[in-house]
Short mmCIF file of C-alpha atoms in Angstrom, two decimals:
data_model
loop_
_atom_site.label_atom_id
_atom_site.label_comp_id
_atom_site.label_asym_id
_atom_site.label_seq_id
_atom_site.Cartn_x
_atom_site.Cartn_y
_atom_site.Cartn_z
CA MET A 1 0.00 0.00 0.00
CA GLY A 2 2.76 2.39 0.94
CA GLN A 3 4.70 1.53 -2.23
CA GLU A 4 1.63 2.22 -4.38
CA ARG A 5 1.18 5.59 -2.68
CA GLU A 6 4.81 6.49 -3.38
CA GLU A 7 4.48 5.46 -7.04
CA ALA A 8 1.33 7.57 -7.43
CA SER A 9 3.13 10.52 -5.82
CA ASP A 10 6.08 10.12 -8.21
CA GLN A 11 3.73 10.00 -11.22
CA SER A 12 1.89 13.16 -10.17
CA GLN A 13 5.23 14.90 -9.60
CA ARG A 14 6.39 13.94 -13.07
CA ARG A 15 3.13 15.15 -14.64
CA SER A 16 3.51 18.55 -13.00
CA HIS A 17 6.70 19.10 -15.02
CA GLU A 18 5.32 18.03 -18.38
CA LEU A 19 4.51 20.39 -21.24
CA SER A 20 0.92 21.28 -21.98
CA ASP A 21 -0.28 21.33 -25.58
CA TYR A 22 0.11 25.12 -25.72
CA ALA A 23 3.62 25.00 -24.28
CA TRP A 24 4.59 22.29 -26.74
CA SER A 25 3.22 24.35 -29.67
CA ALA A 26 5.48 27.24 -28.57
CA HIS A 27 8.57 25.00 -28.58
CA LYS A 28 7.95 22.67 -31.52
CA PRO A 29 8.55 25.13 -34.44
CA MET A 30 11.90 26.18 -32.93
CA LEU A 31 13.40 22.71 -32.54
CA PRO A 32 15.81 21.67 -35.30
CA GLY A 33 14.91 18.40 -36.99
CA LYS A 34 17.40 15.62 -37.58
CA PRO A 35 17.24 14.01 -41.05
CA GLY A 36 17.49 10.28 -41.47
CA ARG A 37 15.51 7.17 -40.74
CA VAL A 38 17.08 6.38 -37.37
CA ARG A 39 14.46 6.14 -34.65
CA ARG A 40 14.92 8.78 -31.97
CA VAL A 41 13.28 9.72 -28.71
CA ASN A 42 10.31 12.05 -29.18
CA ASP A 43 11.29 15.72 -28.80
CA ARG A 44 8.33 16.45 -26.53
CA CYS A 45 9.38 13.63 -24.22
CA VAL A 46 12.93 14.99 -24.15
CA LEU A 47 11.68 18.50 -23.36
CA ASN A 48 9.63 17.11 -20.48
CA GLY A 49 12.83 15.53 -19.16
CA ILE A 50 14.75 18.80 -19.50
CA PHE A 51 12.04 20.67 -17.59
CA TRP A 52 12.12 17.93 -14.94
CA VAL A 53 15.83 18.60 -14.42
CA LEU A 54 15.14 22.36 -14.37
CA ARG A 55 12.50 22.10 -11.66
CA SER A 56 14.32 19.52 -9.56
CA VAL A 57 17.76 19.60 -8.03
CA ALA A 58 18.61 16.10 -9.26
CA PRO A 59 21.58 15.37 -11.55
CA TRP A 60 21.00 14.17 -15.10
CA ARG A 61 21.80 10.58 -14.12
CA ASP A 62 18.68 10.52 -11.89
CA LEU A 63 16.33 11.42 -14.76
CA PRO A 64 13.29 9.07 -14.73
CA GLU A 65 13.36 6.47 -17.48
CA ASN A 66 10.01 7.54 -18.96
CA TYR A 67 11.72 10.65 -20.37
CA GLY A 68 14.16 8.59 -22.40
CA PRO A 69 17.88 7.92 -21.91
CA ARG A 70 19.55 10.55 -19.76
CA THR A 71 22.40 10.91 -22.26
CA THR A 72 19.87 11.66 -25.00
CA CYS A 73 18.19 14.37 -22.92
CA TYR A 74 21.48 15.96 -21.92
CA ASN A 75 23.00 15.82 -25.41
CA ARG A 76 19.89 17.30 -26.99
CA PHE A 77 19.78 20.03 -24.32
CA VAL A 78 23.38 20.98 -25.14
CA ARG A 79 22.89 20.69 -28.91
CA TRP A 80 19.81 22.90 -28.82
CA ARG A 81 21.64 25.38 -26.60
CA ARG A 82 24.48 25.60 -29.11
CA ALA A 83 21.95 26.11 -31.90
CA GLY A 84 20.44 29.03 -29.98
CA VAL A 85 17.07 27.32 -29.58
CA TRP A 86 16.41 28.52 -26.02
CA GLY A 87 17.23 32.11 -26.94
CA HIS A 88 15.00 31.94 -30.05
CA ILE A 89 12.06 30.61 -28.05
CA MET A 90 12.42 33.32 -25.43
CA ASP A 91 12.76 36.05 -28.10
CA ALA A 92 9.61 34.76 -29.82
CA LEU A 93 7.64 34.81 -26.57
CA ALA A 94 9.00 38.24 -25.61
CA ALA A 95 8.41 39.77 -29.06
CA GLY A 96 6.64 43.10 -28.76
CA PRO A 97 6.87 43.48 -24.97
CA ASP A 98 4.97 46.16 -23.09
CA ALA A 99 7.80 48.70 -23.24
CA ALA A 100 6.22 51.59 -21.36
CA VAL A 101 8.52 50.63 -18.48
CA GLN A 102 11.64 48.50 -18.46
CA MET A 103 13.60 47.50 -15.37
CA ILE A 104 17.14 46.23 -14.98
CA ASP A 105 18.64 44.53 -11.95
CA THR A 106 20.94 41.72 -10.82
CA SER A 107 20.58 38.70 -8.53
CA ILE A 108 23.41 36.75 -6.90
CA VAL A 109 23.46 32.95 -7.07
CA ARG A 110 25.66 30.65 -5.02
CA VAL A 111 27.81 28.18 -6.94
CA HIS A 112 27.54 24.66 -5.55
CA GLN A 113 30.77 22.80 -4.86
CA HIS A 114 29.92 20.32 -7.64
CA GLY A 115 29.69 23.18 -10.13
CA ALA A 116 32.87 24.96 -9.04
CA CYS A 117 35.85 24.98 -11.39
CA THR A 118 39.43 24.76 -10.21
CA VAL A 119 40.65 26.91 -13.09
CA ASN A 120 39.09 29.52 -15.39
CA ASN A 121 36.50 30.54 -12.80
CA ASN A 122 36.19 34.01 -14.32
CA GLN A 123 35.79 32.58 -17.82
CA GLU A 124 32.84 30.51 -16.58
CA LYS A 125 31.29 33.57 -14.87
CA MET A 126 32.19 32.60 -11.30
CA GLY A 127 33.62 35.13 -8.88
CA ARG A 128 34.97 34.59 -5.40
CA SER A 129 33.61 36.71 -2.56
CA ARG A 130 33.34 36.42 1.20
CA GLY A 131 30.69 33.70 0.90
CA GLY A 132 32.55 31.67 -1.72
CA LEU A 133 31.98 31.38 -5.45
CA ARG A 134 29.07 33.39 -6.81
CA SER A 135 27.49 34.22 -10.16
CA LYS A 136 25.22 37.15 -11.01
CA ILE A 137 22.12 36.88 -13.16
CA ARG A 138 21.43 40.13 -14.99
CA ALA A 139 17.95 40.72 -16.34
CA VAL A 140 15.83 43.31 -18.09
CA VAL A 141 12.07 42.90 -17.64
CA ASP A 142 9.11 44.67 -19.20
CA THR A 143 6.21 46.55 -17.64
CA ASN A 144 4.62 43.31 -16.42
CA GLY A 145 7.84 41.95 -14.90
CA LEU A 146 8.42 39.41 -17.69
CA PRO A 147 12.08 38.74 -18.64
CA VAL A 148 13.19 40.30 -21.93
CA HIS A 149 17.00 40.11 -21.85
CA LEU A 150 19.31 37.95 -19.71
CA ALA A 151 23.05 37.73 -19.11
CA LEU A 152 25.52 36.20 -16.65
CA THR A 153 28.63 37.65 -15.00
CA PRO A 154 30.92 36.72 -12.08
CA GLY A 155 29.49 37.45 -8.67
CA GLU A 156 31.92 40.22 -7.77
CA ALA A 157 31.31 42.20 -11.00
CA HIS A 158 29.77 45.67 -10.63
CA ASP A 159 26.03 46.00 -11.20
CA ASN A 160 26.45 48.18 -14.29
CA ARG A 161 28.47 45.52 -16.14
CA LEU A 162 26.90 44.66 -19.53
CA CYS A 163 24.37 47.50 -19.21
CA SER A 164 25.28 48.84 -22.65
CA ALA A 165 24.40 45.47 -24.23
CA LEU A 166 21.29 44.76 -22.15
CA LEU A 167 19.86 48.26 -22.70
CA SER A 168 20.75 48.54 -26.38
CA ALA A 169 17.14 47.80 -27.41
CA LEU A 170 15.41 50.48 -25.30
CA LEU A 171 12.48 51.97 -27.17
CA PRO A 172 11.65 55.70 -27.30
CA LYS A 173 9.36 57.04 -24.56
CA THR A 174 10.32 54.15 -22.28
CA MET A 175 10.95 54.71 -18.58
CA LEU A 176 13.95 52.79 -17.29
CA LEU A 177 13.91 51.80 -13.62
CA ALA A 178 17.16 50.72 -11.95
CA GLY A 179 18.73 50.67 -8.51
CA ARG A 180 21.56 52.83 -7.20
CA GLY A 181 24.08 50.29 -8.47
CA HIS A 182 23.22 51.48 -11.99
CA GLU A 183 23.45 55.16 -11.11
CA ALA A 184 25.97 56.53 -13.59
CA ASP A 185 25.98 59.43 -16.03
CA TRP A 186 26.77 57.18 -19.00
CA ILE A 187 23.72 54.99 -18.28
CA ARG A 188 21.48 58.05 -18.14
CA LYS A 189 23.02 59.28 -21.39
CA LEU A 190 22.55 55.85 -23.01
CA ALA A 191 18.84 55.96 -22.16
CA ARG A 192 18.51 59.56 -23.31
CA LEU A 193 20.12 58.83 -26.69
CA GLN A 194 17.45 56.17 -27.28
CA GLY A 195 14.65 58.51 -26.35
CA ALA A 196 14.08 56.90 -22.94
CA TRP A 197 14.14 58.34 -19.43
CA ALA A 198 16.20 56.75 -16.65
CA ASN A 199 14.42 56.99 -13.30
CA ILE A 200 17.30 55.99 -11.02
CA PRO A 201 17.71 57.16 -7.40
CA PRO A 202 20.74 59.48 -7.21
CA LYS A 203 23.69 58.63 -5.03
CA ARG A 204 24.01 60.55 -1.81
CA ASN A 205 27.31 62.08 -2.89
CA ARG A 206 25.99 63.30 -6.27
CA LYS A 207 26.56 67.06 -6.56
CA ASP A 208 24.45 67.90 -9.62
CA PRO A 209 20.68 67.34 -9.18
CA THR A 210 18.82 64.77 -11.28
CA CYS A 211 15.15 64.19 -12.02
CA PHE A 212 13.86 61.28 -9.95
CA SER A 213 10.34 60.15 -9.03
CA PRO A 214 10.10 57.97 -5.88
CA TYR A 215 6.45 57.24 -6.68
CA LEU A 216 7.21 55.74 -10.12
CA TYR A 217 10.24 53.95 -8.67
CA ARG A 218 7.93 51.83 -6.49
CA ALA A 219 7.08 49.70 -9.53
CA ARG A 220 10.62 48.28 -9.53
CA ASN A 221 9.51 45.53 -7.16
CA LEU A 222 8.28 43.68 -10.27
CA ILE A 223 11.82 42.71 -11.25
CA GLU A 224 12.45 41.40 -7.73
CA ARG A 225 9.35 39.23 -8.12
CA SER A 226 10.63 38.06 -11.49
CA PHE A 227 13.89 36.87 -9.92
CA ASN A 228 11.89 35.05 -7.24
CA LYS A 229 9.88 33.24 -9.92
CA ILE A 230 13.03 32.27 -11.82
CA LYS A 231 14.59 30.90 -8.65
CA GLN A 232 11.59 28.69 -7.97
CA CYS A 233 13.42 26.35 -10.34
CA ARG A 234 15.99 24.71 -8.08
CA ARG A 235 18.46 24.26 -10.93
CA VAL A 236 18.64 28.07 -11.12
CA ALA A 237 18.41 28.96 -7.41
CA THR A 238 21.79 27.27 -6.90
CA ARG A 239 24.27 26.89 -9.73
CA TYR A 240 25.28 23.25 -10.27
CA ASP A 241 26.62 23.64 -13.83
CA LYS A 242 30.30 24.13 -14.46
CA LEU A 243 29.69 25.70 -17.87
CA ALA A 244 28.27 29.22 -17.83
CA ALA A 245 26.52 28.56 -21.15
CA ASN A 246 24.59 25.61 -19.69
CA TYR A 247 23.59 27.52 -16.58
CA LEU A 248 22.43 30.54 -18.61
CA ALA A 249 20.41 28.13 -20.77
CA PHE A 250 18.60 26.93 -17.63
CA VAL A 251 17.93 30.56 -16.65
CA LYS A 252 16.38 31.12 -20.08
CA LEU A 253 14.28 27.97 -19.70
CA ALA A 254 13.01 29.25 -16.34
CA SER A 255 12.16 32.57 -18.03
CA ILE A 256 10.36 30.73 -20.83
CA ARG A 257 8.33 29.01 -18.14
CA ILE A 258 7.36 32.42 -16.70
CA TRP A 259 6.21 33.61 -20.14
CA LEU A 260 4.16 30.45 -20.69
CA ARG A 261 2.54 30.88 -17.28
CA ALA A 262 1.71 34.51 -18.10
CA ASN A 263 0.10 33.35 -21.34
CA GLY A 264 -2.02 30.83 -19.49
CA SER A 265 0.09 27.67 -19.64
CA THR A 266 2.69 26.22 -17.27
CA PRO A 267 5.00 23.31 -18.19
#
């Protein structure tokens, strides 16, 4: 009786990670086909396995057998990452965002000892601080708090790192919200050149006055909520991947999941 209850619990847990029909329709056109007559594991089944790994904290070797061979799921995850599939899916879902307001911020993630590298830590976006190895997720979200652009840097890097790249697509008449870590004249100028307005709290030692609205700044809590939603996926909340590209791919998958939930479907 107890064994049957455990099996039923495992099955319901697996179903909670599986793609709905809508979610599958969003992924299917982006997946590259493989020519030939060799039988292969169904792409939808593989995606369900990838999302299982994303939501759980388990290593690939613990992937349930009903998702196919673990090596197949991992290899296809890496191959699709190299082909830019995860970025294409996210760009398609985020096409035409509500750009009245855009927010930029960072969130620190601890690197697990199994994901730590002995060499080339900086190359793999890991930085050593007082608490050990850390990475920083950098995100730009739209008016509704949905991720639009993502990047990864070492944990000790300054908050305004990569701002020029992440904010390169600001639209005219957009209000940019950012914390004091992004308070710099060149960021304000970057927004102004694109026809946007940077509503950033000035530093206490700033001598020249700047235009700042505390009331409008209150909406910046949406990006904090977005980070909380991304970190509901345990594979993102703590970094277990040695390769920065693989970890960033999981962050994009978690963001895709947020978009699908916003559109009425959750994998």
